[in-house]
PDB file of C-alpha atoms in Angstrom:
ATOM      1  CA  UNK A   1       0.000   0.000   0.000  1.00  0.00           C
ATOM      2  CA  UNK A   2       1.461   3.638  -0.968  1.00  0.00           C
ATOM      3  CA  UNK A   3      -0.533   6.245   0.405  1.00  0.00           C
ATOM      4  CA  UNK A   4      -0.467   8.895  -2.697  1.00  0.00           C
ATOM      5  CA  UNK A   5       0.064  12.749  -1.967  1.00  0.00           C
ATOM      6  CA  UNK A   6      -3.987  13.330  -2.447  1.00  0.00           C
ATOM      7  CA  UNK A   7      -4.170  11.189   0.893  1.00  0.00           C
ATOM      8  CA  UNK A   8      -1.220  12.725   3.064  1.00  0.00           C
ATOM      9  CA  UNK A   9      -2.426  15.852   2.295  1.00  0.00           C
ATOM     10  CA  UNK A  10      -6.311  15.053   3.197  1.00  0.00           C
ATOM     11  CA  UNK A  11      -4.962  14.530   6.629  1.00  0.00           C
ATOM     12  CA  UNK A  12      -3.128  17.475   6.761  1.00  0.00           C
ATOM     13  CA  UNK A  13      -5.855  19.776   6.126  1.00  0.00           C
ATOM     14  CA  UNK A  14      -8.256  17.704   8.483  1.00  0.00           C
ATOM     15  CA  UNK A  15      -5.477  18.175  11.370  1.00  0.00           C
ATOM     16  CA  UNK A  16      -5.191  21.473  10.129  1.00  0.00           C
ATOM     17  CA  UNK A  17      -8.874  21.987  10.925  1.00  0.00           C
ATOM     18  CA  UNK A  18      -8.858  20.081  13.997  1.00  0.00           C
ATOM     19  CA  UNK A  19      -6.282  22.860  15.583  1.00  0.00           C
ATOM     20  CA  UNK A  20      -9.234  25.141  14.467  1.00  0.00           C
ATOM     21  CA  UNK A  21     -12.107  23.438  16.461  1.00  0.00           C
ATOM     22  CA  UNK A  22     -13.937  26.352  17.888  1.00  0.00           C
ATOM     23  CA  UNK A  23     -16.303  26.864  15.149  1.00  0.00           C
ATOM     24  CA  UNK A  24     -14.680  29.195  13.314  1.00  0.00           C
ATOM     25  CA  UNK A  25     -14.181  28.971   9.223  1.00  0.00           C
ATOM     26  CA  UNK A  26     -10.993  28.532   8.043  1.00  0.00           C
ATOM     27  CA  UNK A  27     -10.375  30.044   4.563  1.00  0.00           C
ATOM     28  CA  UNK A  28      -8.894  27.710   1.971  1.00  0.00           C
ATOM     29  CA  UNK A  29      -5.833  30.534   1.612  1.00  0.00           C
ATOM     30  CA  UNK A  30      -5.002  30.151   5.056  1.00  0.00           C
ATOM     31  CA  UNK A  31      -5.002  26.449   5.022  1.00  0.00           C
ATOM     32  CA  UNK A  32      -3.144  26.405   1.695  1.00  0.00           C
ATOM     33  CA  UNK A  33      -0.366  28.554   3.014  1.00  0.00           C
ATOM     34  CA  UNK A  34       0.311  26.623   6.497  1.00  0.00           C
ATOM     35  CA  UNK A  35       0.413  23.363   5.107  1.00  0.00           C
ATOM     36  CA  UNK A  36       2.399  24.319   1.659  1.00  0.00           C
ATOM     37  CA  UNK A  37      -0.210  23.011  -0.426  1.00  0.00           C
ATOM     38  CA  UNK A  38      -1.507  25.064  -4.028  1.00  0.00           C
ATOM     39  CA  UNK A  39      -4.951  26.610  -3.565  1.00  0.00           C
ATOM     40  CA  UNK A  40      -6.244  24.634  -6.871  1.00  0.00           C
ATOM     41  CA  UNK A  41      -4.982  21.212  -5.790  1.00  0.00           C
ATOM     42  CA  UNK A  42      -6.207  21.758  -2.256  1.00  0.00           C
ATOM     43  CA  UNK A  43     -10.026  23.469  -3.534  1.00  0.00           C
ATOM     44  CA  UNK A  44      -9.929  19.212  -5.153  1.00  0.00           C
ATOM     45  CA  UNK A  45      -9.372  17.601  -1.942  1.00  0.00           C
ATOM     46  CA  UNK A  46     -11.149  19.651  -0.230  1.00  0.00           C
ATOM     47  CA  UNK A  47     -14.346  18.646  -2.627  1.00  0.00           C
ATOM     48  CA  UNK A  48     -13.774  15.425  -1.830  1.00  0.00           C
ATOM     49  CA  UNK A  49     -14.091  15.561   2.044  1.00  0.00           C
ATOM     50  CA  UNK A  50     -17.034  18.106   1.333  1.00  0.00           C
ATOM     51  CA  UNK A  51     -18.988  15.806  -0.716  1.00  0.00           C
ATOM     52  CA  UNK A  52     -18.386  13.001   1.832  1.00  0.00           C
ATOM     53  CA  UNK A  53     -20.138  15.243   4.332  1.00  0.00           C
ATOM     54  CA  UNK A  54     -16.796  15.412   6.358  1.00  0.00           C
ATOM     55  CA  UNK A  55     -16.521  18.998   6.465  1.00  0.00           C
ATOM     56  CA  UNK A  56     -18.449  22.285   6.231  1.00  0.00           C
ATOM     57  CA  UNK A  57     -18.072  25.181   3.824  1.00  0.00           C
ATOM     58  CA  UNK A  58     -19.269  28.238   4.064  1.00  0.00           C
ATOM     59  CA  UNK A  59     -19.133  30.951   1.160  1.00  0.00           C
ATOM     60  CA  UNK A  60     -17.923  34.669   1.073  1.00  0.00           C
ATOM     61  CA  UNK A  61     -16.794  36.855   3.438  1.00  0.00           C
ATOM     62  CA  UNK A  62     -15.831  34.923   6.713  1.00  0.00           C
ATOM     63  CA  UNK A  63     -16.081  31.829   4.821  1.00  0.00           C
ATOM     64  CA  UNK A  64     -14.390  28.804   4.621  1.00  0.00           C
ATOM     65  CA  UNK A  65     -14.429  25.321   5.675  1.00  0.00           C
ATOM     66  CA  UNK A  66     -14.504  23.551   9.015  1.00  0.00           C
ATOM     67  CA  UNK A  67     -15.063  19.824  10.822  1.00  0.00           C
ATOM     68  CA  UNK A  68     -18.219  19.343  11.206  1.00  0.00           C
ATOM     69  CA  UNK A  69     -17.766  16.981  14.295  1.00  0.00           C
ATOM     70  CA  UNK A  70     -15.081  16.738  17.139  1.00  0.00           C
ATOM     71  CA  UNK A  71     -11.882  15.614  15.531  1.00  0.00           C
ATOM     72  CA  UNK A  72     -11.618  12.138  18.258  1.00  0.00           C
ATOM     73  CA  UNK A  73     -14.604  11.161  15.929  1.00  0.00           C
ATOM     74  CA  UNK A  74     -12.713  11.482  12.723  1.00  0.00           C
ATOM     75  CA  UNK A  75     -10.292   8.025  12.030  1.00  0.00           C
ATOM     76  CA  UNK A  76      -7.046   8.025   9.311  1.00  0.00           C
ATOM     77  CA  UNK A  77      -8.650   5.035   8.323  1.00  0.00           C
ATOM     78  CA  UNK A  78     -12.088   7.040   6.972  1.00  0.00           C
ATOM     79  CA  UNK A  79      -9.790   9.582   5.333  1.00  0.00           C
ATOM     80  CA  UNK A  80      -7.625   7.394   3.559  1.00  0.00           C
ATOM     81  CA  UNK A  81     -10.310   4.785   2.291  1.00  0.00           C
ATOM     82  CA  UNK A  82     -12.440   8.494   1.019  1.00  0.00           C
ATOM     83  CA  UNK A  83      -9.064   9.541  -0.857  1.00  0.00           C
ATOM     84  CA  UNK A  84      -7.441   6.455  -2.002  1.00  0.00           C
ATOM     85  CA  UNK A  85     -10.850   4.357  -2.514  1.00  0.00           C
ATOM     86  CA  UNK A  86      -8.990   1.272  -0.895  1.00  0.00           C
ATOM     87  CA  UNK A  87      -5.998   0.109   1.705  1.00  0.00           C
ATOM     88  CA  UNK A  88      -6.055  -3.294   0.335  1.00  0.00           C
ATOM     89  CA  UNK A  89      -2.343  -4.238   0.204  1.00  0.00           C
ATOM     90  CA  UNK A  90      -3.081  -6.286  -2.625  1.00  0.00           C
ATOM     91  CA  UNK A  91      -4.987  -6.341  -5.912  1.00  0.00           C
ATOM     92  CA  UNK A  92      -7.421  -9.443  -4.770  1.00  0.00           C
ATOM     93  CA  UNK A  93      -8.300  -7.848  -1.657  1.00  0.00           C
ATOM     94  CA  UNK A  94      -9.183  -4.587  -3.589  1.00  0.00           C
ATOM     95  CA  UNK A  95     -13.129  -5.772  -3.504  1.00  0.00           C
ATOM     96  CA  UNK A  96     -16.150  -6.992  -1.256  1.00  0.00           C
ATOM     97  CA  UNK A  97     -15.322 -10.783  -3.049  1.00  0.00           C
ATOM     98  CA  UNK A  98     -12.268 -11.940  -3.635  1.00  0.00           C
ATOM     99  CA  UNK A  99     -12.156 -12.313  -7.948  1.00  0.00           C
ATOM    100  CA  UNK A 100      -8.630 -13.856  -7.697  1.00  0.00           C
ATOM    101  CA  UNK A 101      -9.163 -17.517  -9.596  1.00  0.00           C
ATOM    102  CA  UNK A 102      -6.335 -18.901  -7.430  1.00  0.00           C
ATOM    103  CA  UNK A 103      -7.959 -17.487  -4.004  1.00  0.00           C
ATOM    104  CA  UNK A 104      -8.957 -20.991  -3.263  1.00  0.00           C
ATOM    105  CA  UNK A 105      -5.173 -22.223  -3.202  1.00  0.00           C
ATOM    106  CA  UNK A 106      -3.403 -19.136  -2.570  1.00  0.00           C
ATOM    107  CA  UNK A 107      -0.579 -19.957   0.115  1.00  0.00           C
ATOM    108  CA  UNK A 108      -0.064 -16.499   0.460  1.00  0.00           C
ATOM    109  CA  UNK A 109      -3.583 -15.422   0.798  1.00  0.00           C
ATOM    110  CA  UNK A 110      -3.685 -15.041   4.878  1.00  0.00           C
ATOM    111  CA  UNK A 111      -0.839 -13.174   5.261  1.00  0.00           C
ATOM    112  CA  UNK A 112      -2.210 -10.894   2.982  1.00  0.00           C
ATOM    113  CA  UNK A 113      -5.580 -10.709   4.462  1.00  0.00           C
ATOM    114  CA  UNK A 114      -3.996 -10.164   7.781  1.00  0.00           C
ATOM    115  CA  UNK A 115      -1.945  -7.690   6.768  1.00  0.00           C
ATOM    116  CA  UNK A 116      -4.795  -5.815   5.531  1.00  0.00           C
ATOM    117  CA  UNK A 117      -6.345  -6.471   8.516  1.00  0.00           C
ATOM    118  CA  UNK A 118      -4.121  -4.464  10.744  1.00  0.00           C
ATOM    119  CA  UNK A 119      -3.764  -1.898   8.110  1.00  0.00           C
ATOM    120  CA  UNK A 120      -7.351  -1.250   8.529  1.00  0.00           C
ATOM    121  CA  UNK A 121      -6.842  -1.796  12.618  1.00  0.00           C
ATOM    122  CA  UNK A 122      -4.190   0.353  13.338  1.00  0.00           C
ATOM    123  CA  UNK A 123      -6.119   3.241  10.897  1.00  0.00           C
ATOM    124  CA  UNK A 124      -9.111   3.248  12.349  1.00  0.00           C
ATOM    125  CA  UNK A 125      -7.824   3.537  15.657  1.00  0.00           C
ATOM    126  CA  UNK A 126      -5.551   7.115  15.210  1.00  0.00           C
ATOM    127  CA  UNK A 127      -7.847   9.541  15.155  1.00  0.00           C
ATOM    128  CA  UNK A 128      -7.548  13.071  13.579  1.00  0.00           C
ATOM    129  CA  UNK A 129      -7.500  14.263  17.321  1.00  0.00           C
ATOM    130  CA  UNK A 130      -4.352  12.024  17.829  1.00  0.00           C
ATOM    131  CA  UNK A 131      -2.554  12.980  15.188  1.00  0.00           C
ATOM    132  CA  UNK A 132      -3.123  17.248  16.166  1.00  0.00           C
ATOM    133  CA  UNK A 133      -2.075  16.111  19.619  1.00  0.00           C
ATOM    134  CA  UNK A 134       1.088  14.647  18.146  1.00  0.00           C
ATOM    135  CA  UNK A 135       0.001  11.185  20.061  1.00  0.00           C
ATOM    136  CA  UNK A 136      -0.177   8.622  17.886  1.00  0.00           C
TER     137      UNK A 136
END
């Protein structure tokens, strides 16, 4: 699994907003310029998280975007499956059913699944909270 820039950079701006958690909007400029990111490829990830209902937007003066819940009750995991579709650390785990015509003998098959496993685990257990607190 490689984690592509789109997904690093989700997180960013959702710890970004996290540090921001008293209601306030935070304009896409701002977040832009304190996590180093250009305003058009941010405004894209940022439509992602929107349309997923993660975050609130708000246009015009004062405007900007914001969580829309406590960040303890976003996960890494959520993030990274909304930006990179899947953490599947292999092709045949990509889907619901495995497709894979050799699942049925596949030696290596449980390590695999395993390891995808704890991906998931350990993902869904750091929160956006943890990683603004720097306690993960």
């Amino acid at each position: 699994m490689l984690v592509s820039t789109k997904g690093r950079y989700a997180l960013r701006v959702m710890v970004e907003l996290a540090q921001h958690e008293n209601g306030e909007y935070v304009p896409l400029k701002t977040i832009a310029a304190s996590q180093d990111i250009s305003e058009k490829y941010l405004e894209s990830i940022i439509v992602v998280l929107s349309k997923a209902g993660l975050l609130d937007g708000l246009r015009g003066k004062g405007g900007g975007y914001r969580l829309n819940r406590s960040a303890k009750d976003y996960t890494a995991g959520e993030i990274l499956r909304l930006t990179e579709g899947t953490l599947a650390p292999v092709a045949c785990l990509d889907c619901e059913v495995n497709k894979c015509s050799r699942a049925e003998i596949c030696k290596t098959l449980p390590m695999w699944e395993k390891l995808g496993d704890l991906i998931n685990s350990f993902l869904d257990n750091v929160s956006i909270e943890d990683l603004a607190k720097g306690s993960v």
